[in-house]
Phi, psi and omega in degrees: 000131183288156173237160182213162170254121183279149175245143186238150182265139172292128190304318187295334181287342192280348177293333182242006186291331186301312185293325185287328187273347188307310186297316180300316182293317184296332181292336184246344179257128178270129177092155178275156187295319181288336183263000187103154185236156176206130177132176181292153186221118175277165184292315184297322177291323180297318178298309181294325175295319178298321176293340183262323190256343185296133185295327178294321177297314178302318178296317179294323179289331173295324177292327174299311181296324177298317178299319176297324175292324173299319175300313181299321179294322177293316183297329184296335180295341182268359186254163175302143175233141188228135176229146171251130186229128176247126181244128172229121183216156172208141183182189179247007178207154179287158179202179178241129178252145175232164179289167181299147186299336183263007177254125181237141004281154177286157180217142181232134184228134177273120181250144181276175174289168179069191187288140179208142177221139186212134171244121186235144169240130176237130176243140178223132182229121176288125178262320184201124180230014183066023181086002183298307184286323184294319182288330170297322174297313181298318181297320177295319181292320176298319177294325175298315178299321179298317179296320178297317177296321177301319178296323177294323176295321178291323176302314180297320179292323181293314177305314178297323176294320177293325177292317177302318177294319184293321178292325180292324176296314181297321177297322176297321179296318177295323179293329174290319176300317178294318180296317181293322179298320177295320180294320180295320178296318182292325177295321177294322178293320176302318184295313185289322177290322175299321178295319175298318180294323178295325178279003180077021180253005183222179179251152179294330176298324175297321179297308183300325178297310183289325179297326176289327173295321180291320175300315179291329176294320180296318180296320176298317182294319180293319179296313180301317177301317179299314181298323182290322178298319177296318178297325177291326178297313179303321181289323178293323178293321180295323181285338181082031175249174181294140185287349180264009176297141181259086184251155177228129182285130179265354180240120175280172174292132179226161180263129176244116180298135181303137176235159183081174174228169187302316180300319179291325179293319178297319175292323176294322183296320178297329184268330192250332193299123182299327180291325174294318180299315179299315178300315178301315181296318178297324179289323176294320174300320181292321179298314177297322180292326177293319174298318179298315176303320182293325180293331180292347178278346182261195183288150181234124191239121181231142173271139182231146174215135184220138173236135180228144168227117193225161170219140184212161182296314186277329190258344182082208181246139186212160172231156177188169177218162179220135175230135183196175178235131181249126177247121178243131178229118176294125177257313181217117178228021179069022183079008181305301188294324176297320179296316178296320177296314179300317177295326179290321180293320178303310181297323177297319181292327177294319180295324179296316181289325178298319180301312181298317183293317180296322179297323175296316182293318179296313182295327176295316182295319175296315179299313179298315178299318178302311180300319179297321179293318177295323180291316180298320179298319178288321175299325176294316179295320179295321180294328178291321177294323179290325174296315180302315179293321177295322177294319177297316180296322177296318181301313176304309184297320180299317176296322177295317183288327178297326179273005177062035177249359183222168183267152178296321182298331174298312180297319178295325176294320178296319180295318175298321176297319178293320179297317181296319180293315172302318176297325180290323176297317180297316180294320177299318179297314178300312180296321181295311180298322180291321178294323178293316182295314180296327178294315182296323174296320178294327178285322181123002177260158177204000000 
């Protein structure tokens, strides 16, 4: 049995890997993913196509773009803002007009009676906000990083789903090969047993018995083919491509000896696991949000500048400007800002508790995945030994029956043992590959 060394992707690189990998995949796969695919498909190609075409991944990347826009919106509050306001009024009494509610900075203008027209420019610059705006930006940036880590987690889940489907399809191919080998052996038994019966050296019951074995082998082959077709459909769905794509898997199941140790995997999980990175970012965002809420309780200092050009019936036409500093201090708000600060602090404490709980769950997943990998490796070695013994026993039994020194039922039993042993080896290969993929997912690699 061949061995190979798996390569794993650093999570941060996978947000842009699809575009970089597109040319390499297109060179070997005929047709576009959305229009259907045709041709051989390796495991790495399947993973990369899934990272590009899977709907969940594309949704997560859209969330990343939305979070980046939210950060830009928060940052814009720390920069100068300028609004242009045009006032046209007529009446029989003076009044106060204001800008539209969604235009910043706001401007209020006292208009006289009779006809009046004014063109206004209002500039507002935040000078000091007690850390309110700066921490709002930090919170938004941390939420953006959390969203990016969430996207990496979805990419890792998608990669694992593609790998699992690919391994199941490979398992199906091996199961078909095992079922075909059983059918070929039983077909040969039908031929030899029938020849012996025709020559008067056998029993009709023996012929019927091997015919029953042949029929059951055919049934097993048909069932395995059906399962293989379904597993290919699961793979296409995980990749996000059309289900009528005509793909062929180019990589069989192979055994990869476990590398590394538990301690290194645990350290990598702390450093690489996207869910932990997202939780840490959310904790930082909550801390910044608490500081921002606390800053809103203090003085808010803004620089203001306004330029006006107006014309009215009693005053004629004039131009003018105003420059000033506005200091605002909330004195009485019914406890609103204190309540908002307390709410932000409680959310911060929750994110800290969530992070602690997640750290325990990630460590548990890594430890369990490591145990599963070790168990699968040992099961594979045991299954290999059992297959060798079963094949040796079948060879000897077949020779004995051929020389009429053994019973037909002994050969059928030996054939069943070989079929079972082959299936166990294939299953052990599948479980080992799956355990390795799940360990990498638990660590944070894909």
